[in-house]
Coordinates of C-alpha atoms and ligand atoms in Angstrom, one line a residue:
M1 CA 0.1 0.4 0.1
V2 CA 1.1 3.9 -1.0
R3 CA 1.3 5.7 2.0
A4 CA 0.8 9.6 2.5
G5 CA 4.6 10.4 2.6
K6 CA 4.4 8.5 -0.8
A7 CA 1.6 10.2 -2.4
E8 CA 3.0 14.2 -0.8
L9 CA 6.2 13.0 -3.4
A10 CA 4.4 12.8 -6.5
L11 CA 2.4 15.5 -5.6
G12 CA 5.1 17.5 -5.7
S13 CA 4.5 19.0 -2.0
R14 CA 8.2 19.1 -1.7
H15 CA 8.5 22.2 -4.4
G16 CA 6.1 24.8 -1.7
G17 CA 3.0 23.5 -3.0
P18 CA 0.3 23.1 -0.6
S19 CA -0.2 21.2 2.4
L20 CA -2.5 18.3 1.7
V21 CA -4.8 16.1 3.0
A22 CA -3.7 13.0 3.8
M23 CA -5.0 10.6 1.4
D24 CA -3.4 7.2 0.8
T25 CA -4.0 5.3 -2.6
H26 CA -6.4 2.8 -0.4
D27 CA -8.5 4.7 0.2
L28 CA -8.0 7.0 -3.5
L29 CA -9.0 3.9 -5.2
A30 CA -11.6 2.7 -3.1
A31 CA -13.7 6.0 -3.4
A32 CA -13.8 5.0 -7.5
A33 CA -14.7 1.9 -6.7
T34 CA -18.0 3.2 -4.8
H35 CA -18.4 6.0 -7.7
A36 CA -18.2 3.4 -10.1
A37 CA -20.2 0.5 -8.0
T38 CA -22.8 4.0 -7.5
Y39 CA -22.6 5.0 -11.1
L40 CA -22.7 1.1 -12.9
D41 CA -26.3 1.1 -9.8
D42 CA -28.3 3.4 -11.0
V43 CA -27.2 3.6 -15.2
D44 CA -30.4 2.8 -15.8
T45 CA -32.9 5.3 -13.8
R46 CA -30.8 8.1 -16.1
P47 CA -32.3 10.0 -19.4
V48 CA -29.9 8.0 -21.8
A49 CA -29.1 10.8 -23.7
A50 CA -26.9 13.8 -22.1
S51 CA -28.4 16.6 -19.8
V52 CA -26.3 19.2 -20.7
D53 CA -24.7 20.6 -23.8
H54 CA -21.1 22.1 -24.9
A55 CA -21.2 25.3 -23.8
E56 CA -22.3 23.6 -20.1
L57 CA -19.7 21.3 -20.1
R58 CA -16.6 23.5 -21.1
E59 CA -18.0 25.3 -17.7
R60 CA -17.6 22.5 -15.6
L61 CA -14.8 21.3 -16.9
G62 CA -12.7 24.6 -17.9
G63 CA -11.3 27.6 -16.3
P64 CA -7.4 28.1 -16.2
L65 CA -4.8 25.5 -15.4
P66 CA -4.9 24.8 -12.0
A67 CA -1.0 26.8 -10.5
H68 CA -0.5 24.4 -7.5
P69 CA -0.9 21.0 -7.0
S70 CA -4.8 19.8 -5.5
D71 CA -6.4 16.9 -3.0
A72 CA -6.5 13.9 -5.5
H73 CA -9.7 13.2 -3.4
G74 CA -11.2 16.7 -4.3
V75 CA -9.8 16.0 -8.1
L76 CA -11.6 13.0 -8.2
D77 CA -15.5 13.9 -6.5
E78 CA -15.2 16.8 -9.0
L79 CA -14.2 14.4 -12.1
V80 CA -17.5 13.3 -11.4
A81 CA -19.5 15.7 -10.9
A82 CA -18.9 17.6 -13.5
V83 CA -18.7 14.2 -15.9
E84 CA -21.6 12.6 -15.1
P85 CA -24.3 15.2 -16.7
G86 CA -22.6 15.1 -20.2
L87 CA -22.1 11.3 -20.2
V88 CA -24.3 9.7 -22.5
H89 CA -25.7 6.6 -21.0
S90 CA -24.6 3.6 -23.2
A91 CA -23.5 1.4 -20.4
G92 CA -27.4 1.3 -19.7
G93 CA -29.7 -1.4 -21.0
R94 CA -31.6 1.1 -23.1
F95 CA -29.2 2.4 -25.5
F96 CA -29.3 1.1 -28.8
G97 CA -28.1 3.6 -31.0
F98 CA -24.7 2.7 -32.7
V99 CA -23.3 -0.3 -32.4
V100 CA -21.6 -0.1 -29.2
G101 CA -22.5 -2.9 -26.4
G102 CA -21.7 -2.2 -22.6
A103 CA -18.8 -3.5 -20.5
L104 CA -19.2 -6.8 -18.5
P105 CA -18.5 -5.9 -15.1
V106 CA -15.5 -8.5 -14.7
S107 CA -14.1 -7.0 -17.6
V108 CA -14.1 -3.8 -16.0
A109 CA -12.7 -5.2 -12.8
A110 CA -9.9 -6.2 -14.9
D111 CA -9.6 -3.1 -16.7
W112 CA -9.7 -1.5 -13.2
M113 CA -7.0 -4.0 -12.6
T114 CA -4.7 -3.5 -16.0
A115 CA -5.0 0.2 -15.1
A116 CA -3.2 0.0 -11.2
W117 CA -0.4 -2.5 -12.6
D118 CA -0.3 -0.3 -15.2
Q119 CA 1.8 -2.5 -17.5
N120 CA 3.3 -1.6 -21.1
A121 CA 2.4 -4.3 -22.7
G122 CA 4.5 -3.6 -25.8
I123 CA 7.3 -6.0 -25.3
Y124 CA 7.7 -9.4 -23.6
V125 CA 10.4 -7.7 -21.3
L126 CA 8.4 -5.2 -20.4
S127 CA 5.3 -8.1 -19.3
P128 CA 5.2 -11.3 -19.7
A129 CA 1.5 -11.8 -18.2
G130 CA 0.4 -9.1 -20.2
A131 CA 2.2 -11.1 -23.4
V132 CA 0.7 -13.9 -22.3
V133 CA -2.9 -13.1 -21.7
E134 CA -2.9 -12.1 -25.4
E135 CA -2.0 -14.9 -26.6
V136 CA -4.1 -17.1 -24.6
A137 CA -7.3 -14.8 -25.0
G138 CA -6.4 -14.6 -28.7
D139 CA -6.2 -18.4 -29.4
W140 CA -9.7 -18.6 -27.2
A141 CA -11.5 -15.8 -29.2
R142 CA -10.3 -17.2 -33.1
D143 CA -11.7 -20.3 -31.5
L144 CA -15.3 -19.1 -30.7
L145 CA -15.6 -17.3 -34.0
G146 CA -14.3 -19.8 -36.0
L147 CA -11.1 -18.8 -37.9
P148 CA -8.4 -21.7 -38.1
P149 CA -5.5 -22.6 -35.7
G150 CA -2.2 -21.2 -36.4
V151 CA -4.0 -17.4 -37.8
S152 CA -1.4 -14.9 -35.5
V153 CA -3.2 -11.5 -33.8
G154 CA -3.2 -8.4 -32.6
F155 CA -4.8 -6.3 -29.9
T156 CA -5.6 -3.1 -31.5
T157 CA -7.9 -0.5 -30.1
G158 CA -10.8 -1.2 -32.1
D159 CA -12.2 -2.1 -35.6
T160 CA -10.9 0.3 -37.6
M161 CA -7.9 -0.7 -36.5
A162 CA -7.2 -4.0 -36.9
N163 CA -8.6 -3.4 -40.7
L164 CA -5.6 -1.1 -41.0
V165 CA -3.2 -4.3 -39.5
G166 CA -5.4 -7.1 -42.2
L167 CA -5.1 -4.9 -45.1
A168 CA -1.3 -3.8 -44.4
A169 CA -0.8 -7.5 -44.1
A170 CA -2.9 -7.6 -47.6
R171 CA -0.6 -4.9 -49.4
S172 CA 2.8 -6.3 -48.4
R173 CA 1.7 -10.3 -49.4
V174 CA -0.2 -9.2 -52.8
L175 CA 3.2 -7.4 -53.8
E176 CA 5.4 -9.7 -52.5
L177 CA 3.4 -12.5 -55.4
A178 CA 3.8 -9.6 -57.7
G179 CA 7.7 -9.3 -56.8
W180 CA 7.6 -6.0 -55.0
D181 CA 9.1 -5.4 -51.1
V182 CA 6.7 -2.8 -49.4
G183 CA 8.4 -2.5 -46.5
R184 CA 11.7 -1.9 -48.0
Q185 CA 10.6 0.0 -51.2
G186 CA 7.6 1.2 -50.2
L187 CA 4.9 1.6 -52.5
F188 CA 6.4 4.9 -55.4
G189 CA 7.0 3.2 -57.7
A190 CA 4.8 -0.3 -57.0
P191 CA 2.9 -2.2 -59.0
P192 CA -0.6 -1.2 -58.7
I193 CA -2.8 -3.2 -56.3
E194 CA -6.7 -3.3 -57.6
V195 CA -9.5 -3.2 -54.2
V196 CA -12.0 -4.2 -54.3
V197 CA -15.0 -3.6 -52.5
G198 CA -19.4 -3.7 -51.2
A199 CA -21.2 -0.5 -51.7
Q200 CA -21.9 -1.0 -48.0
R201 CA -18.4 -1.1 -47.0
H202 CA -18.0 0.2 -42.9
V203 CA -15.7 4.0 -43.8
S204 CA -12.9 2.6 -41.8
I205 CA -12.2 0.3 -44.5
G206 CA -12.0 3.6 -47.2
A207 CA -9.8 5.4 -43.6
S208 CA -7.6 2.6 -43.8
L209 CA -7.2 2.2 -47.6
R210 CA -6.2 6.0 -46.7
Y211 CA -3.2 5.4 -44.5
L212 CA -1.9 2.4 -46.7
G213 CA -1.4 5.0 -49.8
L214 CA -4.2 2.8 -51.4
G215 CA -6.7 5.9 -51.9
S216 CA -10.5 5.1 -50.6
E217 CA -11.7 6.0 -53.8
R218 CA -9.9 4.5 -56.8
V219 CA -11.2 1.2 -55.5
H220 CA -14.1 -1.2 -57.5
V221 CA -17.3 -1.1 -55.7
V222 CA -19.5 -4.4 -56.3
P223 CA -23.1 -4.1 -56.0
V224 CA -25.1 -5.0 -53.3
D225 CA -28.9 -6.6 -53.0
T226 CA -31.3 -5.2 -51.2
Q227 CA -29.7 -6.3 -47.4
G228 CA -26.5 -4.4 -47.9
R229 CA -24.7 -7.7 -49.4
M230 CA -22.2 -7.7 -51.9
R231 CA -23.4 -9.5 -54.9
A232 CA -20.6 -12.4 -55.7
D233 CA -22.2 -12.9 -59.5
A234 CA -21.3 -9.4 -59.5
L235 CA -17.6 -9.8 -58.0
G236 CA -17.2 -12.4 -60.3
T237 CA -17.3 -9.9 -63.2
V238 CA -14.9 -7.5 -61.8
L239 CA -12.2 -9.5 -60.6
R240 CA -12.3 -11.0 -64.2
E241 CA -11.3 -7.8 -65.7
L242 CA -8.6 -7.4 -63.4
A243 CA -7.1 -10.8 -63.7
G244 CA -3.5 -10.9 -62.6
R245 CA -2.7 -8.1 -61.2
P246 CA -2.1 -7.3 -57.6
L247 CA -6.1 -7.7 -55.8
I248 CA -7.4 -7.3 -52.8
V249 CA -10.6 -8.0 -51.8
C250 CA -12.6 -6.3 -48.5
A251 CA -16.2 -8.2 -47.5
Q252 CA -17.7 -7.8 -44.3
A253 CA -19.3 -10.0 -41.6
G254 CA -22.5 -7.4 -40.4
E255 CA -23.9 -4.5 -41.8
V256 CA -24.4 -1.9 -39.8
N257 CA -27.4 -0.8 -41.1
T258 CA -30.1 -4.0 -42.0
G259 CA -26.8 -6.7 -39.5
A260 CA -26.2 -8.6 -42.9
F261 CA -23.3 -10.8 -44.6
D262 CA -21.6 -11.1 -47.4
P263 CA -21.7 -14.2 -48.7
V264 CA -17.9 -14.4 -47.2
G265 CA -17.4 -18.3 -48.6
E266 CA -18.6 -17.2 -52.0
I267 CA -16.6 -14.4 -52.0
C268 CA -13.6 -16.3 -50.6
D269 CA -13.7 -19.2 -53.5
I270 CA -14.5 -16.0 -56.5
A271 CA -11.1 -14.3 -55.2
H272 CA -9.1 -16.8 -54.7
A273 CA -9.3 -18.1 -57.9
H274 CA -8.5 -14.9 -59.2
D275 CA -4.1 -15.3 -56.4
A276 CA -6.6 -12.0 -54.0
W277 CA -6.0 -12.0 -50.9
V278 CA -10.0 -11.1 -48.4
H279 CA -10.3 -9.3 -45.4
V280 CA -13.6 -9.5 -43.8
D281 CA -14.9 -6.7 -41.7
G282 CA -16.1 -8.3 -38.8
A283 CA -16.9 -5.6 -36.1
F284 CA -19.8 -7.2 -34.7
G285 CA -21.5 -10.1 -37.1
L286 CA -18.1 -11.6 -36.9
W287 CA -18.9 -12.8 -33.2
A288 CA -22.2 -14.9 -35.3
A289 CA -19.6 -17.8 -35.4
A290 CA -20.2 -17.8 -31.6
A291 CA -23.4 -18.9 -31.0
P292 CA -24.9 -22.4 -32.5
S293 CA -28.3 -20.6 -34.0
L294 CA -26.2 -18.0 -35.8
R295 CA -23.7 -19.9 -37.1
H296 CA -24.3 -20.2 -40.5
L297 CA -24.5 -16.8 -41.3
T298 CA -21.1 -16.4 -41.2
D299 CA -20.4 -20.0 -43.3
G300 CA -17.0 -19.9 -45.3
V301 CA -15.4 -17.0 -43.3
E302 CA -12.7 -18.9 -41.7
R303 CA -11.5 -19.4 -45.8
A304 CA -10.7 -15.7 -45.9
D305 CA -7.2 -14.5 -45.5
S306 CA -7.7 -11.7 -42.7
W307 CA -10.5 -11.0 -40.4
A308 CA -11.2 -7.2 -37.9
T309 CA -13.6 -7.7 -34.9
D310 CA -14.4 -5.3 -31.7
A311 CA -14.1 -6.7 -28.2
H312 CA -15.3 -3.5 -27.3
K313 CA -18.6 -4.5 -29.0
W314 CA -20.4 -7.3 -28.7
L315 CA -18.1 -9.3 -26.4
N316 CA -19.0 -6.7 -23.8
V317 CA -15.3 -5.3 -22.3
P318 CA -14.4 -1.4 -22.0
Y319 CA -13.1 0.7 -24.6
D320 CA -10.2 0.4 -26.2
S321 CA -10.7 -3.2 -27.8
G322 CA -10.5 -5.0 -31.4
L323 CA -8.7 -7.9 -33.0
A324 CA -6.9 -8.4 -36.1
F325 CA -6.1 -12.4 -37.1
V326 CA -4.1 -12.6 -40.1
A327 CA -3.9 -16.3 -42.0
D328 CA -0.2 -15.6 -43.0
P329 CA 1.3 -15.1 -39.8
A330 CA 4.7 -13.7 -41.5
A331 CA 3.1 -11.8 -43.9
H332 CA 1.0 -10.1 -40.6
R333 CA 4.3 -9.8 -39.1
A334 CA 6.4 -7.8 -42.0
A335 CA 3.0 -5.5 -42.2
T336 CA 3.4 -4.3 -38.4
S337 CA 6.7 -5.3 -36.8
L338 CA 8.7 -2.6 -35.5
L339 CA 11.2 -3.8 -37.0
T340 CA 12.7 -4.3 -40.4
A341 CA 14.2 -7.5 -41.5
D342 CA 17.6 -6.9 -41.2
Y343 CA 17.2 -6.8 -37.4
L344 CA 15.3 -9.9 -36.6
V345 CA 16.1 -10.8 -33.3
R346 CA 13.2 -12.7 -32.2
D347 CA 12.0 -15.7 -29.4
E348 CA 9.5 -17.4 -31.2
V349 CA 8.5 -18.1 -27.0
R350 CA 8.2 -15.4 -25.9
R351 CA 5.5 -13.0 -28.2
D352 CA 6.3 -9.2 -28.8
A353 CA 3.1 -7.9 -29.3
S354 CA 4.0 -4.7 -30.6
D355 CA 5.1 -7.7 -33.3
W356 CA 1.2 -7.0 -34.6
V357 CA 0.0 -3.8 -33.9
P358 CA 1.0 -0.5 -35.4
E359 CA 2.2 0.1 -31.5
L360 CA 4.9 0.2 -29.5
S361 CA 4.1 1.4 -26.2
R362 CA 0.7 -0.3 -25.6
R363 CA -2.2 -0.8 -22.6
A364 CA -2.2 -5.0 -22.0
R365 CA -5.8 -5.7 -23.1
G366 CA -5.8 -8.7 -22.7
F367 CA -6.2 -8.6 -19.6
S368 CA -9.9 -7.6 -19.9
V369 CA -10.4 -9.3 -23.2
W370 CA -9.1 -12.7 -20.8
A371 CA -11.3 -11.5 -17.9
A372 CA -14.6 -11.6 -20.3
L373 CA -13.7 -15.0 -21.8
R374 CA -13.0 -17.0 -19.1
Q375 CA -16.4 -16.0 -16.7
L376 CA -18.3 -16.8 -19.9
G377 CA -17.4 -19.6 -21.4
R378 CA -18.7 -20.6 -25.1
A379 CA -21.9 -20.7 -23.9
G380 CA -21.9 -17.4 -21.7
V381 CA -20.8 -15.7 -25.2
A382 CA -23.3 -17.7 -27.2
E383 CA -26.6 -16.6 -24.8
L384 CA -25.2 -13.4 -25.1
V385 CA -25.3 -12.9 -29.3
E386 CA -28.5 -15.0 -29.2
R387 CA -30.2 -13.0 -26.5
C388 CA -29.1 -9.9 -28.1
C389 CA -30.7 -11.2 -31.0
A390 CA -34.2 -12.3 -29.3
H391 CA -34.2 -8.9 -28.3
A392 CA -34.0 -7.9 -32.6
R393 CA -36.2 -10.1 -33.1
R394 CA -38.9 -8.7 -30.3
F395 CA -37.8 -4.6 -31.1
A396 CA -39.9 -6.2 -35.7
E397 CA -42.5 -8.1 -34.2
Q398 CA -43.5 -5.3 -31.7
L399 CA -42.9 -1.9 -33.8
G400 CA -44.2 -3.8 -36.9
A401 CA -47.9 -5.6 -35.0
A402 CA -47.5 -1.1 -34.9
G403 CA -49.9 0.8 -37.7
R404 CA -47.8 2.4 -40.6
V405 CA -44.8 1.1 -39.3
E406 CA -42.2 -0.1 -41.4
I407 CA -39.6 -2.7 -40.5
L408 CA -37.3 -2.6 -43.8
N409 CA -34.7 -5.1 -43.1
D410 CA -34.8 -9.1 -42.6
V411 CA -34.3 -9.2 -39.0
V412 CA -31.0 -12.0 -39.6
L413 CA -28.7 -10.2 -36.3
N414 CA -28.8 -7.5 -33.8
Q415 CA -30.2 -4.9 -36.1
V416 CA -33.2 -3.5 -37.0
L417 CA -34.5 -0.3 -39.3
V418 CA -37.8 1.2 -38.2
R419 CA -39.8 3.2 -40.8
F420 CA -42.5 5.6 -39.5
L421 CA -45.1 6.4 -42.1
A422 CA -46.6 10.1 -42.4
D423 CA -50.1 11.0 -42.8
D424 CA -49.2 13.6 -45.0
G425 CA -46.8 11.4 -47.4
D426 CA -43.2 13.1 -45.7
H427 CA -42.2 9.2 -43.9
D428 CA -38.9 10.6 -43.8
G429 CA -39.1 14.0 -42.5
H430 CA -41.4 12.5 -40.3
T431 CA -39.3 9.8 -39.1
R432 CA -36.5 11.6 -38.2
E433 CA -38.9 13.2 -36.0
V434 CA -39.9 10.7 -34.2
I435 CA -36.7 10.0 -33.5
A436 CA -35.5 13.1 -32.2
R437 CA -38.4 12.7 -30.1
V438 CA -37.4 9.7 -28.3
Q439 CA -33.9 10.8 -28.9
S440 CA -35.0 13.7 -26.6
D441 CA -37.9 12.0 -24.1
G442 CA -35.0 10.1 -22.6
T443 CA -36.3 6.7 -22.1
C444 CA -34.5 4.8 -24.9
W445 CA -31.9 6.2 -27.1
M446 CA -32.2 5.4 -30.9
G447 CA -30.1 6.4 -33.8
G448 CA -31.5 8.1 -37.8
T449 CA -29.8 5.8 -41.4
S450 CA -30.8 6.3 -44.7
W451 CA -31.3 2.9 -45.6
Q452 CA -31.3 2.3 -49.6
G453 CA -32.6 6.1 -50.1
K454 CA -35.5 6.1 -47.5
A455 CA -34.6 7.5 -43.7
A456 CA -35.1 5.0 -41.2
M457 CA -35.1 4.8 -37.3
R458 CA -31.5 1.7 -36.4
I459 CA -32.0 -0.2 -33.6
S460 CA -28.8 -2.1 -32.5
V461 CA -28.7 -4.3 -29.8
S462 CA -25.7 -5.1 -28.3
N463 CA -25.4 -4.5 -24.3
W464 CA -25.0 -7.7 -22.0
S465 CA -27.8 -5.6 -19.7
T466 CA -30.3 -6.0 -21.9
T467 CA -33.6 -7.2 -20.7
T468 CA -36.7 -7.9 -22.2
E469 CA -38.6 -5.4 -20.2
D470 CA -35.9 -2.5 -21.1
V471 CA -36.9 -3.3 -25.1
D472 CA -40.8 -3.4 -23.9
R473 CA -40.3 0.0 -21.8
S474 CA -38.5 1.1 -25.1
V475 CA -41.0 0.0 -27.6
A476 CA -43.7 2.0 -25.6
A477 CA -41.7 5.4 -25.6
V478 CA -41.3 4.1 -29.6
L479 CA -44.8 4.2 -30.3
R480 CA -45.5 6.9 -28.0
A481 CA -43.5 9.6 -30.1
A482 CA -45.1 8.0 -33.3
G483 CA -48.0 8.3 -31.9
R484 CA -49.3 5.4 -32.2
Ligands
PLP501 C1 -18.1 -0.6 -35.4 C2 -17.6 -1.1 -36.8 C3 -15.9 -0.6 -37.1 C4 -15.4 0.6 -36.6 O1 -15.1 -0.3 -35.8 P1 -13.7 1.1 -34.4 O2 -13.8 -0.3 -32.6 O3 -15.1 1.7 -33.9 O4 -12.8 1.2 -34.6 C5 -15.7 -1.0 -38.5 N1 -16.6 -1.6 -39.6 C6 -17.9 -2.4 -38.7 C7 -18.8 -3.1 -40.0 C8 -18.2 -1.8 -37.1 O5 -19.2 -2.3 -37.0

């Protein structure tokens, strides 16, 4: 236990700071635990949206940089009081606005330990436990997601960075096949890479392509069907025209509006016939593979070359936590290792996490992923995913049964698109109005989207704590807002 003497040292009181209330670390962290538990105990009683605006938050948090140290306990209390009205209560059970998930209590606890241990999980020698937990939790996640043994894994900040890792590995490998070492030679003068994407790809794919020098807009776009799934027949046509060039195909498991899955198995067959690399963005959808009743949606996904997913969405671990998997570990490491081949002094047993992600110093993200998987087990993850999907179907059934309400998508996963028809024919305007009313009512929070030219309310169910009662209360709030 760190006693007052050390706390004073940390506060610089030797250099003329104020005399401080003796506060040891134990009391401070116990106070934080109480604040956190109190928050989580009543998160479901608060209006879901933030209740203060930008100007008020500036007022609460702003002012000049303090000139002198102050008491840590006071800082903690002030922080909690200042920010809580500015939080969106997505940790609770009635936030359905984006696919964000909540945080399982065990993974929050593990995340606190991660902060207290303050490990630098970049290299093995700085945290043997931080390294081994990623090996173990990475392999557990691989198994659950139905990916082949032997794939490499990197623990990233999220799915955007996992997409970047997968596509960086793809870039290395397809250029290597064309006789070009992109790590050494860069892209200048390299054979052009052709990237093929579905029309409903996530924006983070475009961002990754931009970071990698592949350009977000020189991609070949394959049309999608009514649910947003890439059309495999159209992919075949596009690839035949590009045959012989370095090729990357980006597929998607779980479209952010409809939850639909590209036919990944078929895509892999067609793409591999052209020596293309297939990357799968499965930020939340890949978790369908962990649920027996939904696994068929991901059929063939194991034949892809790289996969990106999130742990902070459907696995319900705290931010930030993503996973990048690559079927060819050498291509993975060539893309992300800090070291170039010249300096390789590697220990094949003791894994340096920084070889598999774009960072060196980094948070030991594996601890909370390990804790979530250790607690839930295979059956618990399946149940979590299936329960969220059952809630989504309940939303669709109840809202769809109300008059002049349309469900726009096939509810195959956790996503529901809802449109409210207006008496005056302005369905878009009316739908947006209903969404705004729901958001200000505060019972629940749903976002808006545009689906194939139509305004829609987007409902995403991904929080472990959402109950059937939360769904029913939210349906009642939505129907009230819609005047039904
Ligand atoms: C959320 C999401 C992303 C981005 O993931 P982050 O974790 O926010 O970086 C990418 N693709 C899809 C399909 C998503 O749902």
